[in-house]
Every structure is written in C-alpha cells, then in structure tokens.
C-alpha cells in the first residue's frame, strides 16, 4: 500500500533540491540587505510525512527576537516576493498570524512564512513560531518506519474525510497524525485504540506535562513543545466521532479500499426519488461569497446556517437536517431540510397560570381573545409566517435581518443577491458537483465505510 501513497526517493530529492535553491535566493538577498535571517524547510516534506502528489513546500524565514513585528512582516513579504519574481512564479499574499506570501513555482505551491527563531514555547510571539519547534520535535523522534505509518494514517483519514484541521473540515492536522503515531507507533495501533478506547475528552500527553485536565475538547493531545496547547483543539466532535466509526468499520472489513476516495455514483432520478420517500421539504439558500481564506469564510457560513436554523425554529419550522458547501464558482449553498414548509394560519400562545393575577391581566391585554384552559391562560393568534418561503424572503431583507446572525463578509450578499430554491429544482438543473453534495446530505456516513 505504501508504494501507492509515498513519494519516490527521486521525487523527494527533487523537492529538497528545489527548496534549497529557493532558500539560497532568499538568504543571499537578505545578506545584501544586511538583514539577519535564516531559512528552514518545515512541514510534512521536511518530516518525510508528505503523501504522493501533496508536496506543497513550506519555507519559514526565521528572524531573531530582536527584530520588531513590523520588520518581520515587511521583510518577510519582501523576501518571499523577491524569490518568486526571481524564478518567474505567480504570487499571492495570504494571512495567518500575520501576512505571508504564496508562490506557484514550477507546479509547486510554496509558502514563504516569516517567523521568530525561538528556542522554546516561552519565547512565542505568534502561533506560526511553533512550527519550527514542531518540525524539530518530529524529526528528532519519528523513525523512518513510523513516518511510513503516518502516511497510512493520513491517507486513511483523507479517504474517510476526517483529515485537515482547517475550518472547511475541522478534522485532524498533519502534526496531530504524527503525534498519534509517536504515541501508538503504528497505523494499526491507532485504529485499534480509536475504535475500542477513545471517548469524549480522551487524553494523550507524550511529555507527561500534566496539563490535559485544562481542556474539555473531544480529544486532548498536549503539544510536546508547548504544555499549554491542545494540538487537537480544531478537531470537531463530528469529525472525531466519524473517525472512530470509520476505524470500527475498517476493523470489520480491512480492505485497501479505505485508502482510496469512495466514488459517489448517483443520478437525478435517484435523488428525486429519495427526497420523495423522505416526505420532507428541502430548500437550498445560495449566494456568492468573497474570495477569502477558508478559515475566514467557512466559519461565517456555519454561523449563518445555524442562525437560519434557529430563526426557522422560532417560527415553528423545524429542521430535520442541514448542510452547506461552496461550489467551484465560489457560490455558497446552504441546504435546509424542513419537516414541513407550510403551517396553519394560527398558533397557540401559552400564558401564565391563573393564580398569577397581574400576569393574567397583562396577558389578556396583549391577547384580547385569550381564554382559560384548566389552570392557565392561552391565546390563539395569527402566525407571522405561514410558509418557509415567506419567512426567508422577509428575514433576509436588510431592514429585518437583525434577527439573524450572519457572517460579516456575506450578509449584504445574502440580502441583495440570493436564491432560495427547492431541492427538486436544484437537482433538475445542476451538475455532478451539486448532485454529489446533495447525495452526501442524504448519506452523511457514506465515506466512513466500504462495502
């Protein structure tokens, strides 16, 4: 299996030589500018844990602690941009703890990230500073055989859609995978332990710092280079649970198919039939999203989706299930599946107990048609919204949207230029990209098992 997922020695050597060339360009330029820096290749390529065809290059430009943060940002961008220009690459400025530049050079994506050259976590000035320490720790502890086991674990997680600590996935990071192998030494041991022993707030502390009780996350893995950090903090309960179930499924049927993406085979008729059987009323709210980093835009869409769910339920439109995806045209699509999309014209308001004199008078004043039922006041009043369509059309208006909690970079787009269409209409007009995502809405555990 390793041969199918591990870069060859030649491929790895090519990346190393290419990285060294880029770092030399930066160091020579910094010398001319009389700026004291060094360069390090970090990340999975440096740690021998990169999967085949995933050889993104992370070059960290390290500055002494004596340099100001402004100097670090200014020189970091300048040196990265200079290097990209020298090799005729394309560049883009991105943001993490501070700005950095990414280059597309000879089919490689190269990140040039400025950071401080720290010796331990006590000198931290920003989160990216830890990366050098992480690389040193893994290089100093992970054997070549264990690096191979990391590859198996990463590929398995990728195939069951639990790999990636970014906001799009909220899964396992590469560094977390490496620490799991350092703890359990093999892919099989990780799978066995996760399937049989992992539960909420499971704790791993490789250096025995004793700080794991400070956290309440689903999985707690204390960073060996920083006792005050949980490496698994970005891991959601959803992805933690999905991984455990995928491990159990694998142990029942340990096939190589778990190291391959599971292809979705569906069609419009099949999806339409499934929704008809469900008997629900499902809609898709679509709107453009700005070109922002995943870690910025995905949390905003999650917040927006959750707000639509909460407001829908305020008006008695109950949600069966919800999801969202961003398509290749940068359009966000929030799937909202309701039990019903049309309600009666009136609803019951529960009032105070009869024994509360003043409260009863106040309720009767607010609802003149209120009456007594057993020992309580109740009232029948007209609903504000009788249909889901009516509700959505009104609450997204700029003058009404204060009831919603929308992502700050998308709220105007939702108010001014949105579509709210039935799932049936979407299925009939859209292509495989949409069909696959709609299929996953109906079959959320599809990627966790292999037949």
Tab-separated table of C-alpha atoms in Angstrom:
chain	number	residue	atom	x	y	z
A	1	UNK	CA	0.000	0.000	0.000
A	2	UNK	CA	2.850	2.397	0.819
A	3	UNK	CA	4.135	2.337	-2.743
A	4	UNK	CA	0.837	3.815	-3.885
A	5	UNK	CA	0.881	6.780	-1.478
A	6	UNK	CA	4.572	7.505	-0.732
A	7	UNK	CA	6.609	9.911	-2.902
A	8	UNK	CA	9.570	8.205	-4.534
A	9	UNK	CA	13.105	8.985	-3.392
A	10	UNK	CA	13.638	10.842	-6.678
A	11	UNK	CA	10.523	12.971	-6.197
A	12	UNK	CA	11.504	13.808	-2.651
A	13	UNK	CA	15.069	14.695	-3.686
A	14	UNK	CA	13.698	16.964	-6.421
A	15	UNK	CA	11.618	18.868	-3.864
A	16	UNK	CA	14.515	19.153	-1.416
A	17	UNK	CA	16.883	20.492	-4.090
A	18	UNK	CA	14.235	22.914	-5.352
A	19	UNK	CA	13.579	24.157	-1.810
A	20	UNK	CA	17.302	24.612	-1.157
A	21	UNK	CA	17.555	26.711	-4.321
A	22	UNK	CA	14.730	28.989	-3.166
A	23	UNK	CA	16.194	29.341	0.318
A	24	UNK	CA	19.594	30.287	-1.103
A	25	UNK	CA	17.972	33.046	-3.189
A	26	UNK	CA	16.358	34.476	-0.053
A	27	UNK	CA	19.463	34.195	2.126
A	28	UNK	CA	21.678	35.860	-0.490
A	29	UNK	CA	19.194	38.694	-0.924
A	30	UNK	CA	18.919	39.186	2.851
A	31	UNK	CA	22.708	39.349	3.115
A	32	UNK	CA	22.787	42.143	0.530
A	33	UNK	CA	20.113	43.967	2.534
A	34	UNK	CA	22.113	43.402	5.741
A	35	UNK	CA	19.153	41.620	7.342
A	36	UNK	CA	19.877	38.725	9.690
A	37	UNK	CA	17.693	35.737	8.781
A	38	UNK	CA	17.819	32.018	8.200
A	39	UNK	CA	15.535	29.707	6.206
A	40	UNK	CA	14.051	26.346	7.118
A	41	UNK	CA	12.083	23.807	5.154
A	42	UNK	CA	9.319	22.743	7.512
A	43	UNK	CA	6.060	20.808	7.319
A	44	UNK	CA	5.432	17.300	6.058
A	45	UNK	CA	8.112	17.336	3.364
A	46	UNK	CA	10.800	18.101	5.948
A	47	UNK	CA	9.436	15.388	8.245
A	48	UNK	CA	9.114	12.718	5.491
A	49	UNK	CA	5.367	12.520	6.063
A	50	UNK	CA	4.034	14.044	2.842
A	51	UNK	CA	1.728	11.989	0.664
A	52	UNK	CA	2.355	11.445	-3.030
A	53	UNK	CA	1.277	14.442	-5.137
A	54	UNK	CA	0.871	16.538	-1.965
A	55	UNK	CA	4.347	18.044	-1.970
A	56	UNK	CA	3.440	21.596	-1.026
A	57	UNK	CA	6.545	23.401	0.187
A	58	UNK	CA	6.670	25.409	3.416
A	59	UNK	CA	9.699	27.657	3.747
A	60	UNK	CA	9.956	29.572	7.016
A	61	UNK	CA	12.085	32.704	7.108
A	62	UNK	CA	13.339	32.959	10.687
A	63	UNK	CA	14.203	36.284	12.329
A	64	UNK	CA	15.996	36.978	15.617
A	65	UNK	CA	13.765	38.050	18.509
A	66	UNK	CA	15.414	41.484	18.400
A	67	UNK	CA	13.509	42.345	15.201
A	68	UNK	CA	10.165	44.098	15.617
A	69	UNK	CA	6.952	42.507	14.379
A	70	UNK	CA	6.647	45.235	11.741
A	71	UNK	CA	10.157	44.468	10.463
A	72	UNK	CA	9.338	40.754	10.384
A	73	UNK	CA	6.164	41.358	8.323
A	74	UNK	CA	7.831	43.832	5.964
A	75	UNK	CA	10.962	41.792	5.287
A	76	UNK	CA	9.057	38.500	5.206
A	77	UNK	CA	6.799	39.678	2.391
A	78	UNK	CA	9.638	41.420	0.554
A	79	UNK	CA	11.930	38.373	0.611
A	80	UNK	CA	9.211	35.954	-0.424
A	81	UNK	CA	8.055	38.181	-3.260
A	82	UNK	CA	11.644	38.736	-4.429
A	83	UNK	CA	12.262	34.979	-4.546
A	84	UNK	CA	9.081	34.315	-6.519
A	85	UNK	CA	9.975	37.039	-9.022
A	86	UNK	CA	13.482	35.596	-9.486
A	87	UNK	CA	12.081	32.228	-10.573
A	88	UNK	CA	9.160	33.660	-12.608
A	89	UNK	CA	6.435	32.380	-10.309
A	90	UNK	CA	2.989	33.752	-9.552
A	91	UNK	CA	2.382	35.224	-6.114
A	92	UNK	CA	-0.492	35.784	-3.707
A	93	UNK	CA	-0.479	37.358	-0.240
A	94	UNK	CA	-2.288	35.329	2.424
A	95	UNK	CA	-2.860	35.712	6.154
A	96	UNK	CA	-2.278	33.511	9.202
A	97	UNK	CA	-0.976	35.062	12.430
A	98	UNK	CA	0.495	37.671	10.089
A	99	UNK	CA	0.785	38.147	6.306
A	100	UNK	CA	2.829	35.740	4.211
A	101	UNK	CA	3.286	35.196	0.507
A	102	UNK	CA	2.473	32.083	-1.518
A	103	UNK	CA	4.045	31.353	-4.876
A	104	UNK	CA	3.096	28.985	-7.673
A	105	UNK	CA	6.504	27.966	-8.993
A	106	UNK	CA	7.159	25.114	-11.436
A	107	UNK	CA	3.836	23.462	-10.475
A	108	UNK	CA	4.707	23.655	-6.761
A	109	UNK	CA	2.770	25.740	-4.249
A	110	UNK	CA	5.336	27.352	-1.980
A	111	UNK	CA	4.523	29.266	1.214
A	112	UNK	CA	7.121	31.772	2.421
A	113	UNK	CA	6.279	32.442	6.064
A	114	UNK	CA	8.186	34.826	8.345
A	115	UNK	CA	8.558	33.784	11.982
A	116	UNK	CA	10.792	34.276	15.004
A	117	UNK	CA	13.672	31.922	15.661
A	118	UNK	CA	12.563	30.743	19.100
A	119	UNK	CA	14.202	28.105	21.268
A	120	UNK	CA	11.088	27.085	23.212
A	121	UNK	CA	7.410	27.986	23.684
A	122	UNK	CA	8.186	30.598	26.349
A	123	UNK	CA	9.529	32.847	23.568
A	124	UNK	CA	6.401	32.585	21.388
A	125	UNK	CA	5.270	35.795	19.721
A	126	UNK	CA	2.782	34.241	17.270
A	127	UNK	CA	1.292	30.806	16.590
A	128	UNK	CA	3.417	30.192	13.486
A	129	UNK	CA	6.591	30.407	15.593
A	130	UNK	CA	5.824	26.926	16.946
A	131	UNK	CA	6.189	25.342	13.504
A	132	UNK	CA	9.979	25.226	13.709
A	133	UNK	CA	9.714	23.542	17.126
A	134	UNK	CA	7.188	21.034	15.735
A	135	UNK	CA	9.495	20.156	12.866
A	136	UNK	CA	12.465	19.714	15.208
A	137	UNK	CA	10.460	17.534	17.598
A	138	UNK	CA	9.130	15.205	14.906
A	139	UNK	CA	12.484	14.952	13.143
A	140	UNK	CA	14.106	14.079	16.487
A	141	UNK	CA	11.586	11.403	17.499
A	142	UNK	CA	9.906	9.871	14.446
A	143	UNK	CA	11.672	6.875	12.879
A	144	UNK	CA	11.529	6.198	9.133
A	145	UNK	CA	9.154	3.282	9.731
A	146	UNK	CA	6.902	5.474	11.861
A	147	UNK	CA	6.937	8.120	9.102
A	148	UNK	CA	5.528	5.440	6.789
A	149	UNK	CA	2.820	4.728	9.348
A	150	UNK	CA	1.930	8.425	9.355
A	151	UNK	CA	1.407	8.216	5.599
A	152	UNK	CA	-1.029	5.329	6.056
A	153	UNK	CA	-2.913	7.221	8.755
A	154	UNK	CA	-3.103	10.423	6.694
A	155	UNK	CA	-4.332	8.572	3.622
A	156	UNK	CA	-6.963	6.698	5.625
A	157	UNK	CA	-8.191	9.939	7.193
A	158	UNK	CA	-8.240	11.660	3.819
A	159	UNK	CA	-10.331	8.868	2.303
A	160	UNK	CA	-12.902	8.956	5.116
A	161	UNK	CA	-12.958	12.785	5.045
A	162	UNK	CA	-11.588	13.455	8.532
A	163	UNK	CA	-8.163	14.876	7.561
A	164	UNK	CA	-7.498	18.599	7.694
A	165	UNK	CA	-7.562	20.982	10.634
A	166	UNK	CA	-8.836	23.881	8.523
A	167	UNK	CA	-12.308	25.319	9.056
A	168	UNK	CA	-13.620	23.506	5.978
A	169	UNK	CA	-13.083	20.086	7.570
A	170	UNK	CA	-12.401	20.619	11.309
A	171	UNK	CA	-10.538	17.337	11.305
A	172	UNK	CA	-7.080	16.001	12.188
A	173	UNK	CA	-3.982	18.033	11.329
A	174	UNK	CA	-0.824	16.517	9.893
A	175	UNK	CA	1.061	17.262	13.110
A	176	UNK	CA	-1.677	15.530	15.122
A	177	UNK	CA	-1.307	12.442	12.925
A	178	UNK	CA	2.431	12.441	13.594
A	179	UNK	CA	1.900	12.653	17.347
A	180	UNK	CA	-0.631	9.810	17.252
A	181	UNK	CA	1.968	7.598	15.568
A	182	UNK	CA	4.587	8.681	18.102
A	183	UNK	CA	2.153	7.590	20.816
A	184	UNK	CA	0.972	4.303	19.290
A	185	UNK	CA	3.862	3.577	16.849
A	186	UNK	CA	1.740	2.087	14.052
A	187	UNK	CA	-1.317	2.793	11.954
A	188	UNK	CA	-2.949	-0.406	13.168
A	189	UNK	CA	-2.457	0.535	16.829
A	190	UNK	CA	-4.051	3.955	16.252
A	191	UNK	CA	-7.055	2.327	14.552
A	192	UNK	CA	-7.434	-0.292	17.301
A	193	UNK	CA	-7.187	2.248	20.099
A	194	UNK	CA	-9.546	4.750	18.483
A	195	UNK	CA	-12.117	2.055	17.724
A	196	UNK	CA	-12.090	0.495	21.184
A	197	UNK	CA	-10.913	3.080	23.716
A	198	UNK	CA	-11.424	6.628	22.513
A	199	UNK	CA	-14.261	8.519	24.141
A	200	UNK	CA	-15.061	12.143	24.895
A	201	UNK	CA	-12.091	14.047	26.394
A	202	UNK	CA	-9.614	11.243	25.704
A	203	UNK	CA	-6.159	12.434	26.799
A	204	UNK	CA	-2.675	11.968	25.320
A	205	UNK	CA	0.347	13.674	26.908
A	206	UNK	CA	3.592	12.434	25.334
A	207	UNK	CA	5.859	14.503	27.583
A	208	UNK	CA	3.746	13.986	30.743
A	209	UNK	CA	3.258	17.709	31.321
A	210	UNK	CA	0.104	17.067	33.332
A	211	UNK	CA	-1.904	19.880	31.730
A	212	UNK	CA	-4.536	17.786	29.930
A	213	UNK	CA	-7.211	18.469	32.553
A	214	UNK	CA	-7.188	22.115	31.472
A	215	UNK	CA	-9.109	21.233	28.300
A	216	UNK	CA	-12.597	19.984	27.522
A	217	UNK	CA	-12.217	19.169	23.825
A	218	UNK	CA	-13.306	15.800	22.365
A	219	UNK	CA	-9.642	14.726	22.012
A	220	UNK	CA	-6.862	16.272	24.074
A	221	UNK	CA	-3.300	15.887	22.792
A	222	UNK	CA	-0.874	18.117	24.656
A	223	UNK	CA	1.691	19.685	22.348
A	224	UNK	CA	5.123	18.230	23.227
A	225	UNK	CA	6.704	21.627	22.573
A	226	UNK	CA	4.066	23.691	24.402
A	227	UNK	CA	2.396	22.328	27.507
A	228	UNK	CA	-0.323	24.973	27.269
A	229	UNK	CA	-1.683	23.919	23.880
A	230	UNK	CA	-4.045	21.165	22.751
A	231	UNK	CA	-2.959	20.068	19.282
A	232	UNK	CA	-6.460	18.623	18.706
A	233	UNK	CA	-8.285	21.880	19.559
A	234	UNK	CA	-9.540	22.308	15.971
A	235	UNK	CA	-10.974	18.777	15.839
A	236	UNK	CA	-14.771	18.882	15.999
A	237	UNK	CA	-16.848	16.309	17.839
A	238	UNK	CA	-18.367	15.417	14.463
A	239	UNK	CA	-15.050	14.508	12.825
A	240	UNK	CA	-13.749	12.853	16.000
A	241	UNK	CA	-16.811	10.593	16.087
A	242	UNK	CA	-16.681	9.927	12.352
A	243	UNK	CA	-13.061	8.802	12.625
A	244	UNK	CA	-13.884	6.411	15.479
A	245	UNK	CA	-16.720	4.877	13.451
A	246	UNK	CA	-14.517	4.634	10.347
A	247	UNK	CA	-11.907	2.777	12.429
A	248	UNK	CA	-14.539	0.309	13.633
A	249	UNK	CA	-15.765	-0.196	10.082
A	250	UNK	CA	-12.194	-0.787	8.898
A	251	UNK	CA	-11.529	-3.420	11.563
A	252	UNK	CA	-14.625	-5.324	10.427
A	253	UNK	CA	-13.540	-5.160	6.801
A	254	UNK	CA	-9.835	-4.159	6.493
A	255	UNK	CA	-9.759	-3.601	2.751
A	256	UNK	CA	-7.393	-1.428	0.702
A	257	UNK	CA	-10.457	0.481	-0.469
A	258	UNK	CA	-10.193	2.502	2.748
A	259	UNK	CA	-7.083	4.120	1.280
A	260	UNK	CA	-8.925	5.316	-1.826
A	261	UNK	CA	-11.559	8.000	-2.207
A	262	UNK	CA	-15.027	6.477	-2.311
A	263	UNK	CA	-16.629	7.499	-5.576
A	264	UNK	CA	-20.212	8.762	-5.459
A	265	UNK	CA	-22.435	7.197	-8.080
A	266	UNK	CA	-25.808	8.879	-8.198
A	267	UNK	CA	-28.186	10.491	-10.664
A	268	UNK	CA	-31.019	12.983	-10.685
A	269	UNK	CA	-33.809	10.404	-10.650
A	270	UNK	CA	-32.302	8.561	-7.680
A	271	UNK	CA	-32.003	11.766	-5.637
A	272	UNK	CA	-35.511	12.943	-6.528
A	273	UNK	CA	-36.905	9.543	-5.524
A	274	UNK	CA	-35.069	9.658	-2.194
A	275	UNK	CA	-36.467	13.065	-1.271
A	276	UNK	CA	-39.943	11.927	-2.263
A	277	UNK	CA	-39.591	8.961	0.098
A	278	UNK	CA	-38.402	11.238	2.907
A	279	UNK	CA	-41.511	13.355	2.550
A	280	UNK	CA	-39.686	16.465	3.760
A	281	UNK	CA	-39.488	19.938	2.262
A	282	UNK	CA	-35.916	20.795	1.394
A	283	UNK	CA	-34.525	24.099	0.135
A	284	UNK	CA	-31.147	25.481	-0.901
A	285	UNK	CA	-30.142	29.043	0.000
A	286	UNK	CA	-27.454	30.143	-2.480
A	287	UNK	CA	-25.327	33.298	-2.541
A	288	UNK	CA	-21.912	34.444	-3.719
A	289	UNK	CA	-19.047	34.535	-1.249
A	290	UNK	CA	-15.963	36.761	-1.422
A	291	UNK	CA	-12.582	35.221	-2.137
A	292	UNK	CA	-11.314	34.898	1.390
A	293	UNK	CA	-9.239	32.151	3.093
A	294	UNK	CA	-11.178	29.023	4.065
A	295	UNK	CA	-10.534	29.685	7.745
A	296	UNK	CA	-12.329	33.034	7.380
A	297	UNK	CA	-15.274	32.183	5.143
A	298	UNK	CA	-16.277	28.707	6.359
A	299	UNK	CA	-16.930	29.769	9.983
A	300	UNK	CA	-19.079	32.618	8.653
A	301	UNK	CA	-21.200	30.256	6.591
A	302	UNK	CA	-21.513	27.867	9.543
A	303	UNK	CA	-22.672	30.777	11.711
A	304	UNK	CA	-25.154	31.842	9.025
A	305	UNK	CA	-26.572	28.336	8.577
A	306	UNK	CA	-27.026	27.889	12.321
A	307	UNK	CA	-28.800	31.234	12.518
A	308	UNK	CA	-31.277	30.246	9.797
A	309	UNK	CA	-31.938	27.029	11.715
A	310	UNK	CA	-32.548	28.890	14.977
A	311	UNK	CA	-34.828	31.520	13.424
A	312	UNK	CA	-36.753	28.874	11.483
A	313	UNK	CA	-37.483	27.046	14.724
A	314	UNK	CA	-38.575	30.279	16.423
A	315	UNK	CA	-41.331	30.412	13.805
A	316	UNK	CA	-42.161	26.686	14.236
A	317	UNK	CA	-40.453	25.457	11.054
A	318	UNK	CA	-38.440	22.517	12.343
A	319	UNK	CA	-35.267	21.395	10.606
A	320	UNK	CA	-34.628	17.683	10.001
A	321	UNK	CA	-31.066	18.170	8.725
A	322	UNK	CA	-28.827	20.895	7.337
A	323	UNK	CA	-25.550	21.169	5.448
A	324	UNK	CA	-23.632	23.532	3.229
A	325	UNK	CA	-20.963	23.536	0.539
A	326	UNK	CA	-19.135	26.100	-1.581
A	327	UNK	CA	-19.095	25.208	-5.266
A	328	UNK	CA	-16.318	25.761	-7.811
A	329	UNK	CA	-17.838	29.131	-8.776
A	330	UNK	CA	-17.495	30.398	-5.187
A	331	UNK	CA	-21.216	30.147	-4.501
A	332	UNK	CA	-22.261	29.028	-1.020
A	333	UNK	CA	-25.177	26.634	-0.874
A	334	UNK	CA	-26.931	26.084	2.463
A	335	UNK	CA	-29.214	23.043	2.489
A	336	UNK	CA	-32.172	23.377	4.874
A	337	UNK	CA	-34.436	20.333	5.120
A	338	UNK	CA	-37.724	21.040	6.911
A	339	UNK	CA	-40.338	18.648	8.269
A	340	UNK	CA	-42.988	20.861	6.630
A	341	UNK	CA	-42.820	24.151	4.757
A	342	UNK	CA	-46.398	25.279	5.396
A	343	UNK	CA	-48.152	25.756	8.751
A	344	UNK	CA	-51.645	26.580	9.937
A	345	UNK	CA	-52.746	30.200	9.924
A	346	UNK	CA	-52.887	30.362	13.718
A	347	UNK	CA	-50.793	29.246	16.658
A	348	UNK	CA	-51.243	28.795	20.405
A	349	UNK	CA	-49.514	31.100	22.881
A	350	UNK	CA	-49.076	29.667	26.367
A	351	UNK	CA	-49.903	32.235	29.045
A	352	UNK	CA	-49.403	32.446	32.817
A	353	UNK	CA	-51.091	30.347	35.453
A	354	UNK	CA	-54.449	31.711	36.637
A	355	UNK	CA	-53.087	32.126	40.153
A	356	UNK	CA	-50.815	34.938	38.980
A	357	UNK	CA	-53.284	37.803	38.986
A	358	UNK	CA	-51.261	40.652	37.483
A	359	UNK	CA	-49.639	38.433	34.836
A	360	UNK	CA	-53.074	37.250	33.753
A	361	UNK	CA	-54.319	40.814	33.219
A	362	UNK	CA	-51.192	41.663	31.208
A	363	UNK	CA	-51.588	38.577	29.002
A	364	UNK	CA	-55.273	39.356	28.394
A	365	UNK	CA	-54.371	42.917	27.457
A	366	UNK	CA	-51.813	41.680	24.937
A	367	UNK	CA	-54.150	38.971	23.564
A	368	UNK	CA	-57.777	40.180	23.962
A	369	UNK	CA	-59.100	36.824	22.735
A	370	UNK	CA	-57.202	34.908	25.438
A	371	UNK	CA	-59.137	32.337	27.450
A	372	UNK	CA	-58.732	29.878	30.312
A	373	UNK	CA	-57.775	26.265	29.767
A	374	UNK	CA	-57.612	24.316	33.016
A	375	UNK	CA	-55.400	26.498	35.218
A	376	UNK	CA	-53.635	28.517	32.504
A	377	UNK	CA	-54.302	31.374	30.168
A	378	UNK	CA	-53.836	30.588	26.462
A	379	UNK	CA	-54.415	32.548	23.277
A	380	UNK	CA	-54.845	31.736	19.632
A	381	UNK	CA	-53.215	34.273	17.301
A	382	UNK	CA	-52.296	34.558	13.652
A	383	UNK	CA	-48.843	33.356	12.688
A	384	UNK	CA	-46.363	35.884	11.409
A	385	UNK	CA	-45.182	33.456	8.714
A	386	UNK	CA	-47.233	30.601	7.280
A	387	UNK	CA	-44.641	29.302	4.796
A	388	UNK	CA	-40.867	28.862	4.769
A	389	UNK	CA	-40.607	30.885	1.565
A	390	UNK	CA	-42.460	33.820	3.134
A	391	UNK	CA	-40.271	33.674	6.235
A	392	UNK	CA	-36.956	33.609	4.345
A	393	UNK	CA	-37.987	36.359	1.917
A	394	UNK	CA	-38.700	38.657	4.864
A	395	UNK	CA	-35.911	37.880	7.319
A	396	UNK	CA	-33.131	38.373	4.740
A	397	UNK	CA	-34.228	41.921	3.976
A	398	UNK	CA	-31.766	44.485	5.246
A	399	UNK	CA	-34.368	46.102	7.491
A	400	UNK	CA	-35.345	42.744	9.049
A	401	UNK	CA	-32.118	40.754	9.173
A	402	UNK	CA	-31.172	41.827	12.711
A	403	UNK	CA	-32.964	38.655	13.836
A	404	UNK	CA	-30.274	36.672	12.014
A	405	UNK	CA	-26.631	36.276	12.994
A	406	UNK	CA	-24.909	36.449	9.628
A	407	UNK	CA	-21.220	36.294	8.711
A	408	UNK	CA	-19.946	39.851	8.331
A	409	UNK	CA	-18.478	39.284	4.856
A	410	UNK	CA	-21.599	37.684	3.410
A	411	UNK	CA	-24.600	39.421	4.987
A	412	UNK	CA	-25.022	42.030	2.242
A	413	UNK	CA	-24.689	39.415	-0.475
A	414	UNK	CA	-27.441	37.360	1.164
A	415	UNK	CA	-29.761	40.367	1.402
A	416	UNK	CA	-29.130	41.667	-2.101
A	417	UNK	CA	-28.418	38.671	-4.302
A	418	UNK	CA	-29.618	35.304	-3.034
A	419	UNK	CA	-31.619	32.389	-4.380
A	420	UNK	CA	-33.891	30.201	-2.295
A	421	UNK	CA	-34.960	27.204	-4.345
A	422	UNK	CA	-36.453	23.795	-3.702
A	423	UNK	CA	-34.060	20.874	-3.712
A	424	UNK	CA	-36.029	19.344	-6.570
A	425	UNK	CA	-35.375	22.397	-8.752
A	426	UNK	CA	-31.681	22.327	-7.872
A	427	UNK	CA	-31.390	18.619	-8.681
A	428	UNK	CA	-33.092	19.020	-12.049
A	429	UNK	CA	-30.881	21.872	-13.250
A	430	UNK	CA	-27.451	21.311	-11.691
A	431	UNK	CA	-24.438	19.139	-12.497
A	432	UNK	CA	-22.497	16.377	-10.714
A	433	UNK	CA	-20.797	18.775	-8.284
A	434	UNK	CA	-24.184	19.626	-6.812
A	435	UNK	CA	-25.532	16.111	-7.079
A	436	UNK	CA	-22.579	14.710	-5.122
A	437	UNK	CA	-23.053	17.216	-2.302
A	438	UNK	CA	-26.787	16.585	-2.164
A	439	UNK	CA	-26.098	12.840	-2.068
A	440	UNK	CA	-23.784	13.376	0.932
A	441	UNK	CA	-26.548	15.349	2.648
A	442	UNK	CA	-28.773	12.279	2.437
A	443	UNK	CA	-25.966	9.766	3.143
A	444	UNK	CA	-23.612	11.570	5.567
A	445	UNK	CA	-21.748	8.375	6.577
A	446	UNK	CA	-21.117	7.225	3.007
A	447	UNK	CA	-17.349	7.846	3.133
A	448	UNK	CA	-16.907	6.133	6.505
A	449	UNK	CA	-17.370	2.602	5.200
A	450	UNK	CA	-16.508	0.365	2.269
A	451	UNK	CA	-18.802	-2.371	1.041
